[in-house]
Coordinates of C-alpha atoms in Angstrom, one line a residue:
Chain A
X18 CA -25.0 22.6 -10.8
X19 CA -23.2 21.1 -13.8
X20 CA -19.6 21.0 -14.8
X21 CA -18.7 23.0 -17.9
X22 CA -17.0 21.0 -20.7
X23 CA -13.6 22.6 -19.9
X24 CA -13.9 21.6 -16.3
X25 CA -14.9 18.1 -17.2
X26 CA -11.7 17.7 -19.1
X27 CA -9.9 18.0 -15.7
X28 CA -12.0 15.4 -14.0
X29 CA -11.3 11.7 -13.7
X30 CA -14.2 9.3 -13.7
X31 CA -12.8 7.4 -10.7
X32 CA -10.0 8.1 -8.3
X33 CA -8.9 5.0 -6.4
X34 CA -6.9 5.5 -3.2
X35 CA -4.7 2.6 -2.3
X36 CA -3.3 0.0 -4.7
X37 CA -3.5 -3.1 -2.5
X38 CA -5.7 -6.0 -3.5
X39 CA -8.9 -3.9 -3.1
X40 CA -7.7 -0.8 -4.9
X41 CA -6.0 -2.8 -7.6
X42 CA -9.1 -4.8 -8.3
X43 CA -11.3 -1.7 -8.3
X44 CA -8.9 0.1 -10.7
X45 CA -8.8 -2.7 -13.2
X46 CA -12.5 -3.4 -13.0
X47 CA -13.3 0.3 -13.7
X48 CA -10.7 0.8 -16.4
X49 CA -11.8 -2.5 -18.1
X50 CA -15.2 -0.9 -18.6
X51 CA -13.8 2.2 -20.2
X52 CA -13.7 4.6 -17.2
X53 CA -10.7 6.9 -16.8
X54 CA -9.1 5.9 -13.5
X55 CA -6.4 7.4 -11.4
X56 CA -5.0 5.1 -8.7
X57 CA -3.0 6.8 -6.1
X58 CA -0.7 4.8 -3.7
X59 CA 2.1 5.5 -1.3
X60 CA 4.2 2.6 -2.2
X61 CA 6.7 2.4 -5.1
X62 CA 5.0 -0.7 -6.6
X63 CA 1.3 -1.8 -6.6
X64 CA 0.2 -4.6 -4.4
X65 CA -0.3 -3.0 -1.0
X66 CA 0.9 -4.8 2.2
X67 CA -0.3 -8.2 1.1
X68 CA 1.6 -8.2 -2.2
X69 CA 4.3 -5.8 -1.1
X70 CA 7.0 -5.5 -3.8
X71 CA 10.1 -3.4 -4.0
X72 CA 10.3 -0.6 -6.5
X73 CA 10.8 -1.9 -10.0
X74 CA 14.4 -0.9 -11.0
X75 CA 17.0 -2.0 -13.5
X76 CA 20.2 -1.9 -11.5
X77 CA 22.0 -5.2 -11.0
X78 CA 21.8 -6.6 -7.5
X79 CA 18.4 -5.1 -6.8
X80 CA 15.8 -6.8 -4.8
X81 CA 14.1 -9.0 -7.4
X82 CA 10.5 -10.1 -7.7
X83 CA 11.6 -13.7 -8.1
X84 CA 13.6 -13.6 -4.8
X85 CA 10.5 -12.6 -2.8
X86 CA 8.0 -14.7 -4.7
X87 CA 8.2 -17.6 -2.3
X88 CA 6.9 -15.4 0.5
X89 CA 3.8 -14.4 -1.5
X90 CA 0.5 -16.1 -2.2
X91 CA -1.8 -16.0 -5.2
X92 CA 0.9 -14.2 -7.2
X93 CA -0.7 -15.2 -10.5
X94 CA -3.7 -13.0 -9.6
X95 CA -1.3 -10.2 -8.7
X96 CA 0.6 -10.4 -11.9
X97 CA -2.6 -10.5 -13.9
X98 CA -3.9 -7.3 -12.2
X99 CA -0.5 -5.6 -12.4
X100 CA -0.2 -6.3 -16.1
X101 CA -3.7 -5.3 -16.8
X102 CA -3.1 -2.0 -15.0
X103 CA 0.0 -1.5 -17.1
X104 CA -2.0 -2.0 -20.3
X105 CA -4.6 0.5 -19.2
X106 CA -1.9 3.0 -18.3
X107 CA -0.2 2.5 -21.7
X108 CA -3.6 2.9 -23.5
X109 CA -4.3 6.1 -21.6
X110 CA -7.3 4.9 -19.7
X111 CA -5.5 4.8 -16.3
X112 CA -2.8 6.5 -14.4
X113 CA -0.8 5.0 -11.6
X114 CA 0.5 7.7 -9.2
X115 CA 3.0 5.8 -7.1
X116 CA 4.6 7.1 -3.9
X117 CA 1.9 9.7 -3.5
X118 CA 0.7 10.0 0.1
X119 CA -2.9 11.3 0.2
X120 CA -3.3 13.7 3.0
X121 CA -6.8 14.9 2.4
X122 CA -9.9 14.3 0.3
X123 CA -12.8 16.7 0.1
X124 CA -15.9 17.2 -2.0
X125 CA -16.0 20.2 -4.3
X126 CA -18.8 21.7 -6.2
X127 CA -18.2 22.9 -9.8
X128 CA -17.9 26.7 -9.8
X129 CA -17.3 26.7 -6.1
X130 CA -15.1 29.4 -4.5
X131 CA -12.0 27.3 -5.0
X132 CA -11.3 27.7 -8.6
X133 CA -8.2 25.5 -8.6
X134 CA -6.0 27.7 -10.7
X135 CA -3.5 25.0 -11.2
X136 CA -6.1 22.8 -12.8
X137 CA -5.7 24.6 -16.1
X138 CA -2.5 22.8 -17.0
X139 CA -1.3 19.3 -16.2
X140 CA 1.3 19.1 -13.4
X141 CA 4.8 18.8 -14.8
X142 CA 6.3 15.4 -14.2
X143 CA 2.9 13.9 -13.3
X144 CA 0.6 12.6 -15.9
X145 CA 2.5 11.3 -18.8
X146 CA 5.7 10.7 -16.9
X147 CA 7.3 7.5 -16.0
X148 CA 5.7 7.4 -12.6
X149 CA 2.3 8.4 -13.6
X150 CA 0.9 8.4 -17.1
X151 CA -2.2 9.0 -18.9
X152 CA -2.5 8.8 -22.6
X153 CA -4.8 9.3 -25.5
X154 CA -7.9 7.2 -25.3
X155 CA -11.0 8.8 -23.8
X156 CA -13.4 6.9 -21.7
X157 CA -16.7 7.8 -20.0
X158 CA -19.2 9.8 -21.9
X159 CA -22.7 10.2 -20.6
X160 CA -24.2 12.1 -17.7
X161 CA -22.6 15.0 -16.0
X162 CA -22.5 15.1 -12.2
X163 CA -22.7 18.1 -10.0
X164 CA -20.3 16.8 -7.4
X165 CA -16.8 15.9 -7.6
X166 CA -13.9 15.2 -5.2
X167 CA -10.5 16.6 -4.8
X168 CA -7.7 14.3 -3.7
X169 CA -4.8 16.1 -2.2
X170 CA -1.6 14.1 -2.3
X171 CA 2.1 14.6 -1.4
X172 CA 4.6 13.3 -4.0
X173 CA 7.0 11.5 -1.6
X174 CA 9.4 10.8 -4.5
X175 CA 10.4 14.4 -4.6
X176 CA 12.7 15.6 -1.8
X177 CA 10.5 18.8 -1.6
X178 CA 7.4 16.6 -1.2
X179 CA 5.4 18.5 -3.9
X180 CA 1.7 18.5 -3.5
X181 CA -0.6 17.6 -6.4
X182 CA -4.4 17.2 -6.8
X183 CA -6.5 14.7 -8.5
X184 CA -10.2 15.7 -9.2
X185 CA -12.6 12.8 -9.8
X186 CA -16.3 12.2 -10.1
X187 CA -16.3 9.2 -7.8
X188 CA -13.9 7.8 -5.2
X189 CA -13.0 4.3 -4.3
X190 CA -11.2 4.4 -1.0
X191 CA -9.1 1.3 -0.2
X192 CA -6.5 2.6 2.3
X193 CA -6.1 -0.8 4.1
X194 CA -5.0 -1.4 7.6
X195 CA -2.0 -1.6 9.9
X196 CA -1.1 -3.9 12.8
X197 CA -3.1 -3.5 16.0
X198 CA -0.7 -3.2 18.9
X199 CA -1.0 -3.5 22.6
X200 CA 1.7 -2.5 25.1
X201 CA 3.7 -4.7 27.4
X202 CA 6.9 -4.0 29.5
X203 CA 9.8 -3.7 27.0
X204 CA 7.6 -3.3 23.9
X205 CA 9.5 -0.1 22.9
X206 CA 12.9 -1.8 22.9
X207 CA 14.6 -1.8 19.5
X208 CA 14.2 -5.2 17.9
X209 CA 10.5 -5.5 19.0
X210 CA 8.8 -5.0 15.6
X211 CA 5.2 -5.4 14.4
X212 CA 4.5 -8.7 12.7
X213 CA 3.5 -6.7 9.6
X214 CA 6.8 -4.8 9.8
X215 CA 8.8 -8.1 9.9
X216 CA 6.7 -9.3 6.9
X217 CA 7.3 -6.1 5.0
X218 CA 11.0 -6.4 5.4
X219 CA 11.0 -9.8 3.8
X220 CA 8.5 -9.0 1.0
X221 CA 9.5 -5.4 0.2
X222 CA 13.2 -5.4 0.9
X223 CA 14.4 -9.0 0.9
X224 CA 15.6 -8.5 4.5
X225 CA 15.3 -11.0 7.4
X226 CA 14.6 -8.9 10.5
X227 CA 16.4 -11.3 12.9
X228 CA 18.0 -14.7 13.2
X229 CA 16.0 -15.9 16.2
X230 CA 12.5 -14.5 16.2
X231 CA 9.5 -15.2 18.4
X232 CA 6.2 -14.3 16.8
X233 CA 3.4 -13.3 19.3
X234 CA 0.0 -11.9 19.5
X235 CA -3.2 -13.2 18.0
X236 CA -4.6 -14.1 14.5
X237 CA -3.8 -16.3 11.5
X238 CA -1.4 -13.6 10.2
X239 CA 1.1 -14.8 12.9
X240 CA 1.4 -18.1 11.0
X241 CA 2.1 -16.3 7.8
X242 CA 4.9 -14.3 9.4
X243 CA 6.3 -17.3 11.2
X244 CA 6.3 -19.3 7.9
X245 CA 8.1 -16.5 6.0
X246 CA 10.8 -16.3 8.7
X247 CA 11.6 -20.0 8.8
X248 CA 11.6 -20.3 5.0
X249 CA 14.1 -17.5 4.9
X250 CA 16.3 -19.3 7.3
X251 CA 15.4 -17.8 10.7
X252 CA 14.9 -19.8 13.8
X253 CA 11.4 -19.3 15.3
X254 CA 11.5 -20.7 18.8
X255 CA 7.7 -20.3 19.2
X256 CA 4.6 -18.7 17.8
X257 CA 2.7 -17.4 20.8
X258 CA -1.0 -17.2 20.1
X259 CA -3.2 -15.6 22.8
X260 CA -6.5 -16.9 21.5
X261 CA -8.4 -19.8 23.1
X262 CA -7.1 -23.2 22.0
X263 CA -10.1 -24.4 20.0
X264 CA -9.3 -27.8 18.5
X265 CA -9.2 -26.3 14.9
X266 CA -6.5 -23.9 16.1
X267 CA -4.3 -26.7 17.4
X268 CA -4.3 -28.0 13.8
X269 CA -4.3 -24.9 11.7
X270 CA -4.4 -27.1 8.6
X271 CA -7.9 -28.2 9.4
X272 CA -9.0 -24.6 10.0
X273 CA -7.9 -23.5 6.6
X274 CA -9.0 -26.6 4.7
X275 CA -12.5 -25.6 5.6
X276 CA -12.3 -23.1 2.8
X277 CA -10.5 -24.1 -0.3
X278 CA -10.0 -20.4 -1.2
X279 CA -7.6 -20.1 1.7
X280 CA -5.3 -22.9 1.0
X281 CA -2.7 -20.2 1.9
X282 CA -3.2 -21.0 5.6
X283 CA -2.6 -24.7 5.1
X284 CA 0.7 -24.0 3.3
X285 CA 1.9 -21.9 6.3
X286 CA 0.9 -24.6 8.7
X287 CA 2.8 -27.2 6.7
X288 CA 5.9 -25.0 6.6
X289 CA 5.8 -24.5 10.4
X290 CA 5.2 -28.1 11.1
X291 CA 8.1 -29.1 8.8
X292 CA 10.4 -26.7 10.7
X293 CA 9.3 -28.0 14.0
X294 CA 7.9 -24.6 15.1
X295 CA 5.8 -25.0 18.3
X296 CA 2.6 -23.0 18.5
X297 CA 1.7 -22.0 22.1
X298 CA -2.0 -21.4 22.2
X299 CA -3.6 -19.4 25.0
X300 CA -0.2 -18.0 25.9
X301 CA 0.9 -14.4 25.6
X302 CA 3.7 -12.0 26.1
X303 CA 4.5 -11.0 29.7
X304 CA 7.5 -8.8 29.0
X305 CA 10.5 -8.2 26.8
X306 CA 13.9 -7.5 28.2
X307 CA 17.3 -6.3 26.9
X308 CA 19.9 -3.6 27.3
X309 CA 19.5 -1.2 24.4
X310 CA 17.6 -3.8 22.3
X311 CA 15.5 -6.8 22.9
X312 CA 17.4 -9.9 24.1
X313 CA 14.7 -12.1 25.5
X314 CA 10.9 -12.4 25.7
X315 CA 9.0 -13.9 28.6
X316 CA 5.8 -15.6 27.7
X317 CA 3.2 -17.1 30.0
X318 CA 0.0 -19.1 29.8
X319 CA -3.4 -17.4 30.3
X320 CA -5.0 -19.1 33.2
X321 CA -8.7 -19.9 33.9
X322 CA -9.3 -16.4 35.3
X323 CA -8.0 -14.8 32.1
X324 CA -4.8 -13.6 33.6
X325 CA -1.2 -14.4 32.7
X326 CA 0.3 -17.0 35.1
X327 CA 3.8 -15.7 35.9
X328 CA 4.7 -18.9 37.8
X329 CA 4.6 -20.9 34.6
X330 CA 6.4 -18.2 32.5
X331 CA 9.1 -19.1 30.1
X332 CA 12.0 -16.8 29.1
X333 CA 13.0 -17.2 25.4
X334 CA 16.2 -15.6 24.1
X335 CA 15.6 -13.7 20.8
X336 CA 17.2 -11.0 18.7
X337 CA 13.8 -9.9 17.3
X338 CA 10.3 -10.1 18.7
X339 CA 7.4 -9.8 16.2
X340 CA 4.0 -8.8 17.6
X341 CA 0.6 -8.3 16.1
X342 CA -2.9 -8.4 17.5
X343 CA -5.0 -8.1 14.4
X344 CA -5.4 -5.0 12.3
X345 CA -6.6 -1.4 12.5
X346 CA -8.5 -0.1 9.5
X347 CA -7.2 3.3 8.3
X348 CA -10.4 5.4 8.5
X349 CA -8.9 8.9 8.1
X350 CA -10.2 9.5 4.6
X351 CA -13.6 7.9 4.9
X352 CA -14.2 9.9 8.2
X353 CA -13.0 13.1 6.6
X354 CA -15.7 12.7 4.0
X355 CA -18.3 11.9 6.6
X356 CA -18.8 8.2 5.9
X357 CA -20.7 6.4 8.6
X358 CA -19.0 3.8 10.8
X359 CA -20.1 0.9 13.0
X360 CA -18.3 -1.2 15.6
X361 CA -16.3 -4.0 13.8
X362 CA -15.5 -7.4 15.1
X363 CA -12.5 -6.2 17.1
X364 CA -14.5 -3.4 18.7
X365 CA -12.7 -0.9 16.5
X366 CA -14.8 1.1 14.1
X367 CA -15.2 0.0 10.5
X368 CA -17.2 1.7 7.7
X369 CA -20.8 1.0 6.7
X370 CA -21.3 0.0 3.1
X371 CA -24.2 -1.4 1.0
X372 CA -24.2 -4.3 -1.4
X373 CA -22.4 -2.2 -4.0
X374 CA -19.7 -1.1 -1.5
X375 CA -21.3 2.3 -1.5
X376 CA -20.6 4.4 1.6
X377 CA -23.2 6.6 3.2
X378 CA -21.7 9.5 1.2
X379 CA -22.9 9.6 -2.5
X380 CA -20.1 9.0 -4.9
X381 CA -17.8 7.4 -2.3
X382 CA -17.1 3.7 -2.5
X383 CA -15.1 1.7 0.1
X384 CA -13.4 -1.6 -0.3
X385 CA -11.0 -3.8 1.7
X386 CA -10.1 -3.6 5.4
X387 CA -11.8 -0.3 6.0
X388 CA -15.1 -2.2 5.6
X389 CA -14.1 -4.8 8.2
X390 CA -10.8 -6.7 8.4
X391 CA -11.2 -9.7 6.1
X392 CA -8.0 -10.4 4.3
X393 CA -6.8 -10.1 0.7
X394 CA -9.3 -12.5 -0.9
X395 CA -12.3 -10.5 0.4
X396 CA -10.6 -7.2 -0.4
X397 CA -10.2 -8.4 -4.1
X398 CA -13.9 -9.1 -4.3
X399 CA -15.0 -5.9 -2.6
X400 CA -12.6 -3.9 -4.8
X401 CA -14.1 -5.3 -8.0
X402 CA -17.6 -4.7 -6.8
X403 CA -16.7 -1.1 -5.9
X404 CA -15.0 -0.5 -9.2
X405 CA -18.0 -1.8 -11.2
X406 CA -20.4 0.3 -9.1
X407 CA -18.3 3.4 -9.5
X408 CA -18.4 3.0 -13.3
X409 CA -22.2 2.6 -13.3
X410 CA -22.5 5.7 -11.2
X411 CA -20.5 7.9 -13.6
X412 CA -22.3 6.5 -16.6
X413 CA -19.2 5.4 -18.3
X414 CA -19.5 3.2 -21.4
X415 CA -20.4 0.4 -19.1
X416 CA -20.3 -3.3 -19.7
X417 CA -21.3 -2.7 -23.3
X418 CA -18.2 -0.6 -23.9
X419 CA -15.8 -3.3 -23.1
X420 CA -17.8 -6.0 -25.0
X421 CA -18.3 -3.8 -28.0
X422 CA -14.6 -2.9 -28.3
X423 CA -13.5 -6.4 -27.9
X424 CA -16.0 -8.8 -29.5
X425 CA -18.6 -7.3 -31.8
X426 CA -17.5 -4.0 -33.1
X427 CA -19.9 -4.5 -36.1
X428 CA -23.0 -5.3 -34.1
X429 CA -23.0 -3.0 -31.1
X430 CA -26.5 -3.9 -29.9
X431 CA -25.8 -7.6 -29.6
X432 CA -22.6 -6.8 -27.9
X433 CA -24.4 -4.6 -25.5
X434 CA -26.8 -7.4 -24.5
X435 CA -24.0 -9.9 -24.2
X436 CA -22.1 -7.5 -22.1
X437 CA -25.1 -6.7 -19.8
X438 CA -25.7 -10.4 -19.3
X439 CA -22.1 -11.2 -18.5
X440 CA -22.0 -8.3 -16.1
X441 CA -25.0 -9.4 -14.3
X442 CA -23.6 -12.9 -13.9
X443 CA -20.3 -11.5 -12.7
X444 CA -22.0 -9.3 -10.1
X445 CA -24.0 -12.2 -8.7
X446 CA -20.9 -14.4 -8.5
X447 CA -19.0 -11.5 -6.7
X448 CA -21.9 -11.0 -4.2
X449 CA -22.0 -14.7 -3.3
X450 CA -18.2 -14.8 -2.9
X451 CA -18.2 -11.8 -0.7
X452 CA -20.9 -13.3 1.5
X453 CA -18.9 -16.5 1.9
X454 CA -15.6 -14.7 2.7
X455 CA -17.3 -12.3 5.1
X456 CA -18.8 -15.1 7.0
X457 CA -15.4 -16.8 7.2
X458 CA -13.7 -13.5 8.3
X459 CA -16.3 -13.0 11.1
X460 CA -15.7 -16.6 12.3
X461 CA -12.0 -15.9 12.4
X462 CA -12.5 -12.6 14.3
X463 CA -14.6 -14.4 16.9
X464 CA -11.8 -16.9 17.5
X465 CA -8.9 -14.4 17.6
X466 CA -10.1 -12.0 20.2
X467 CA -7.6 -10.0 22.1
X468 CA -7.7 -11.4 25.7
X469 CA -7.8 -8.9 28.5
X470 CA -4.7 -10.4 30.2
X471 CA -2.4 -7.7 28.9
X472 CA -4.0 -5.1 31.1
X473 CA -2.9 -7.0 34.2
X474 CA 0.7 -7.4 32.9
X475 CA 1.0 -3.7 32.1
X476 CA 3.2 -2.2 34.7
X477 CA 2.7 1.5 35.6
X478 CA 6.2 2.4 34.3
X479 CA 5.5 0.9 30.8
X480 CA 5.2 3.5 28.0
X481 CA 1.8 3.3 26.3
X482 CA 2.2 6.3 23.9
X483 CA 5.5 5.7 22.3
X484 CA 5.6 9.2 20.7
X485 CA 5.0 11.3 23.7
X486 CA 6.4 8.7 26.1
X487 CA 3.3 8.6 28.3
X488 CA 3.2 5.7 30.7
X489 CA 0.3 3.4 31.8
X490 CA 0.6 4.9 35.2
X491 CA 0.1 8.4 33.9
X492 CA -3.0 7.4 32.0
X493 CA -4.4 5.5 35.0
X494 CA -3.9 8.5 37.2
X495 CA -5.8 10.8 34.9
X496 CA -8.5 8.2 34.5
X497 CA -8.9 8.0 38.3
X498 CA -8.5 11.7 39.2
X499 CA -10.8 13.0 36.4
X500 CA -13.1 10.0 36.0
X501 CA -12.0 10.1 32.4
X502 CA -12.4 7.0 30.2
X503 CA -12.9 8.5 26.8
X504 CA -10.0 8.8 24.5
X505 CA -10.3 12.5 24.0
X506 CA -10.2 13.5 27.6
X507 CA -7.4 11.2 28.4
X508 CA -5.5 12.6 25.4
X509 CA -6.0 16.2 26.4
X510 CA -4.9 15.6 30.0
X511 CA -2.1 13.0 29.7
X512 CA -1.1 13.5 26.1
X513 CA -1.2 10.0 24.7
X514 CA -1.9 10.2 21.0
X515 CA -0.6 13.8 20.7
X516 CA 2.6 12.8 19.0
X517 CA 3.8 12.0 15.5
X518 CA 1.6 9.0 14.9
X519 CA -1.5 10.8 16.3
X520 CA -2.6 7.9 18.4
X521 CA -2.7 5.4 15.5
X522 CA -0.5 3.0 17.5
X523 CA -1.6 3.6 21.1
X524 CA -5.2 4.8 20.6
X525 CA -6.8 1.4 21.2
X526 CA -4.6 0.6 24.2
X527 CA -4.8 4.0 25.9
X528 CA -8.6 3.9 25.8
X529 CA -8.6 0.3 27.1
X530 CA -6.2 1.3 30.0
X531 CA -8.3 4.2 31.1
X532 CA -11.6 2.4 30.8
X533 CA -10.2 -0.6 32.7
X534 CA -9.1 1.7 35.5
X535 CA -12.7 2.9 35.8
X536 CA -14.2 -0.5 35.3
X537 CA -16.1 0.6 32.2
X538 CA -16.0 -0.9 28.7
X539 CA -13.8 1.0 26.1
X540 CA -15.9 2.8 23.6
X541 CA -13.4 2.9 20.6
X542 CA -15.2 5.8 18.9
X543 CA -13.8 6.7 15.4
X544 CA -11.0 9.3 15.6
X545 CA -10.9 12.0 12.9
X546 CA -7.5 13.1 11.7
X547 CA -7.8 16.0 9.3
X548 CA -4.3 15.5 8.1
X549 CA -3.9 11.9 6.9
X550 CA -0.3 12.0 5.9
X551 CA 2.6 14.3 7.0
X552 CA 3.0 17.5 5.1
X553 CA 5.0 20.7 5.8
X554 CA 3.5 24.1 6.5
X555 CA 5.4 25.2 3.5
X556 CA 3.3 22.9 1.3
X557 CA 0.1 24.3 2.7
X558 CA 1.4 27.9 2.3
X559 CA 2.3 27.3 -1.3
X560 CA -1.4 27.4 -2.1
X561 CA -3.7 25.2 -4.1
X562 CA -1.8 22.4 -5.9
X563 CA -1.7 21.8 -9.6
X564 CA -4.1 19.2 -10.9
X565 CA -3.0 15.9 -12.4
X566 CA -5.6 15.8 -15.2
X567 CA -6.5 13.1 -17.6
X568 CA -4.4 14.7 -20.4
X569 CA -5.9 12.5 -23.0
X570 CA -8.8 15.0 -23.3
X571 CA -6.5 17.7 -24.5
X572 CA -5.0 15.5 -27.2
X573 CA -8.0 13.7 -28.6
X574 CA -11.2 14.8 -30.3
X575 CA -13.5 12.9 -27.8
Chain B
X26 CA 27.3 -2.6 -4.0
X27 CA 26.1 1.0 -3.4
X28 CA 26.5 2.3 0.2
X29 CA 25.4 5.1 2.4
X30 CA 26.9 6.1 5.8
X31 CA 25.3 5.7 9.2
X32 CA 27.0 7.9 11.8
X33 CA 30.1 7.6 9.5
X34 CA 30.0 3.8 9.1
X35 CA 29.4 2.5 5.6
X36 CA 26.2 0.6 5.1
X37 CA 25.8 -1.4 1.9
X38 CA 22.3 -1.8 0.4
X39 CA 20.5 -3.2 -2.6
X40 CA 18.5 -0.8 -4.8
X41 CA 14.9 -1.0 -3.8
X42 CA 15.6 -1.2 -0.1
X43 CA 14.7 1.5 2.4
X44 CA 17.2 3.1 4.7
X45 CA 15.6 1.2 7.6
X46 CA 15.7 -2.1 5.9
X47 CA 19.4 -1.6 5.0
X48 CA 20.2 -0.7 8.6
X49 CA 18.5 -3.8 9.9
X50 CA 20.3 -6.0 7.3
X51 CA 23.5 -4.5 8.7
X52 CA 22.5 -5.5 12.2
X53 CA 21.7 -2.0 13.4
X54 CA 18.4 -1.7 15.3
X55 CA 18.3 1.7 16.8
X56 CA 18.9 5.2 15.2
X57 CA 16.9 7.6 17.3
X58 CA 17.1 8.7 20.9
X59 CA 13.7 9.9 22.3
X60 CA 13.4 13.4 23.6
X61 CA 11.9 12.8 27.0
X62 CA 13.6 9.7 28.5
X63 CA 16.5 9.4 25.9
X64 CA 15.4 5.8 25.0
X65 CA 16.7 4.1 21.9
X66 CA 14.3 3.5 19.0
X67 CA 14.4 2.0 15.5
X68 CA 12.0 0.3 13.2
X69 CA 8.6 -0.7 14.7
X70 CA 5.7 -0.7 12.3
X71 CA 7.9 -0.8 9.2
X72 CA 5.1 0.6 7.0
X73 CA 5.1 4.4 7.7
X74 CA 2.4 4.6 10.4
X75 CA 4.2 4.8 13.8
X76 CA 7.0 7.3 13.2
X77 CA 9.3 5.5 15.6
X78 CA 12.0 5.1 13.0
X79 CA 12.6 8.8 12.5
X80 CA 16.2 9.5 11.5
X81 CA 18.3 12.4 10.1
X82 CA 19.2 12.1 6.4
X83 CA 21.6 14.5 4.9
X84 CA 21.0 16.9 7.8
X85 CA 17.2 16.8 7.5
X86 CA 15.7 15.3 10.7
X87 CA 12.4 13.4 11.1
X88 CA 12.6 11.3 8.0
X89 CA 10.9 7.9 8.3
X90 CA 13.7 5.3 7.8
X91 CA 11.1 2.7 6.7
X92 CA 9.9 4.9 3.8
X93 CA 13.1 6.7 2.8
X94 CA 14.7 4.9 -0.1
X95 CA 18.4 4.1 0.5
X96 CA 20.5 6.0 -2.0
X97 CA 24.2 5.9 -2.8
X98 CA 26.3 8.4 -0.8
X99 CA 23.6 9.8 1.5
X100 CA 24.6 10.5 5.1
X101 CA 22.3 9.0 7.7
X102 CA 22.8 10.1 11.3
X103 CA 21.2 9.2 14.7
X104 CA 18.5 11.6 15.5
X105 CA 18.5 12.9 19.1
X106 CA 15.3 14.4 20.5
X107 CA 13.4 16.5 18.0
X108 CA 16.4 16.5 15.7
X109 CA 16.5 20.3 16.0
X110 CA 19.2 20.6 18.8
X111 CA 20.9 23.2 16.6
X112 CA 18.0 25.5 17.1
X113 CA 18.2 25.3 20.9
X114 CA 19.0 28.5 22.8

C-alpha cells in the first residue's frame, strides 16, 4: 500500500522522541542530511536529564545557563547540537516540540480505518509557532513507504493538556531512563530524594536540595551528584557506595583516567577530594529517620555474608538524603510497538538493536539508555547512528544532499562521491566508538551491582509501593500464601504498582521482595504500560487529535 | 521577585523554576498527605516519574509539582488524599 501525495504531505521523515543526548544527536544527524525531522520532548529545553536546562526565558532574575554551567560536562558539544537544531528549525527542516509528553505510539497503514480527520490542517499553535516550528524547505524525496507511525502527545504547556499527533515514516525512540530505587525504612520521608532529582534541582532550577546531604546507593553517578552539591556549597558528610571496594573504586580518578573520553569522572573525584568528602565503599543505607521529614540516615558496612552489619552502623544527621541505584530504561514506547527486549546488565530488560540501532520492528530505531544504560557519551554515538540509519531508510537526499548543498553545487556527482566516502568513514568511526563505550559501560555495570543486603534490612512495616502504600510485609504475605513471585500476580493480589506511577518506582523492588521470600530469582520481565504519560479521559473522548504536519509542503513547490 | 502562595504563605521563585523547586528553595519539603496512612510527601524523583509530589494548584489536584512551572500569583495548596475530598458524600 502506498501513501498518496496528499497524505505524504502530512508525514515527517523521522520523528525523534526524547531530546536528551541520544535524541538530540539523532535529530541533528538526520536533519543535516536533508530529512524532515520532528523532535518531541517533555522538557522546556533540549538536553534531557544529562544536559538539563531551565526553560529559555527573557525575564530578569531567571535561572541562567551560565549559572548552571559549572554543573554540566561537555557543554561545548551540547551548545553545538542545540545551535544546529535551532538552525534546522529556522530553515524549516526540523521542528522542536517542547513540553510534549508522548503517551502512545502506534503503527498506521495509509488508507487504514483511522482517517485522521485533523491531519488535513496543521494544528493551531503547533508547527510554525514559537514552541514548535517548521518552515519552508523540503527534504526527503525518493521512495514511498507503506508504513508510518503516529505519535500521540499531550501538550503540557497548555492548561487543558491538548493532544496532538505527529505522523512519521520512521521513529527514533530515545526516551532515556530514571533512577532505580530500592526501599529501606524511612525512604518515603520528605527530604529523601532520588540522586537524579537532586541533580535536576541544581541543573534545571538552580536550587540546592539541602545544606547537609548524604549521597547513597551505587554507581559513578553518585560522584557526579556529590560533586555538584559541594561545588554549590552543600556539606556532603559521606558518599555511601554499596559496591565492592575494588582498588580502582577507592581511587575514582584512576578508574576514569582509563578512558580519556570520561575525564568527567576524574573531575568529580578531584572536586570531592578537595572538599574532603569521604567515600564509604561497601557500605549502604540501613534506615532514614525523622519526624515529618528526614533528619538522619543510618549507614552500615556490608559484611562478609553480604548483610548489613548493624553493630558497626553510623548515624549521620542530614537535611536531605539522595539515593540512586543505577537507572531504569523507559521501555513503554518500544514495548508498545513490539520491540524485542533482553536482560540488561542490572537484570532489568533493555531493548535489542542491531549495528544500525534498528529495533526488531521495521522503521523503529532506538538509542540511548533504552538499549542498555551506558551514559551520555554512548547515547550521543547511538543517537547519531540511529539518525543516519533512519535517513537511509526513508531514502532522504542522503549524504550527497548535504555535501551537494554545501560544497559542490556545480558538480553534484563529485559531491555525491565525496559525501558517500565521508559518510562511510563517519559510520566506521561511530561503530568503533560505540564498541569502546559499550565495553566500558558493561565493565562499570559489573562493578556497580546492587547488593542483596537491602532485602535483609527491609522491615515488614516499610512501604514498598509508595503510591498504594503497600508494605514489604503485605508483599511477603502474598508471596508466601499464594506462592507468587511474579510481578503480575503480586500486583493483582497486593496492589504494588497499581498507583499513579504504575510500578515504575517499586516494580523492581516488589519483584525482588516476593522472589526473595520464595527463594527464587527475580525475573524482571518487561512491563507494558499502554498509557506512557498521564492524560485525561476528556482528552481521549475528544477524538483523534490534529496532526502537526511539516507545513513546508503546503508552502513550497517541492 | 515573582511569587505564588503555598497554603497562603508567599513563595518567591525565579522564572524557569518548577513549583516543587521553588518550594524546596523555600525550605518546604512536603505538600501532600497520603490517602491511606496520612503520611507527608514531597519531591522524590524530581523528573515526573514517581507522582509523589502531587499538589493542588489553583484548585486543581494531582498536579506534579516537579513539572508544573511556577507562575506569578498561582495558589498552591497541600493536597490531602486524592485531592477530591469535596466530592466525598
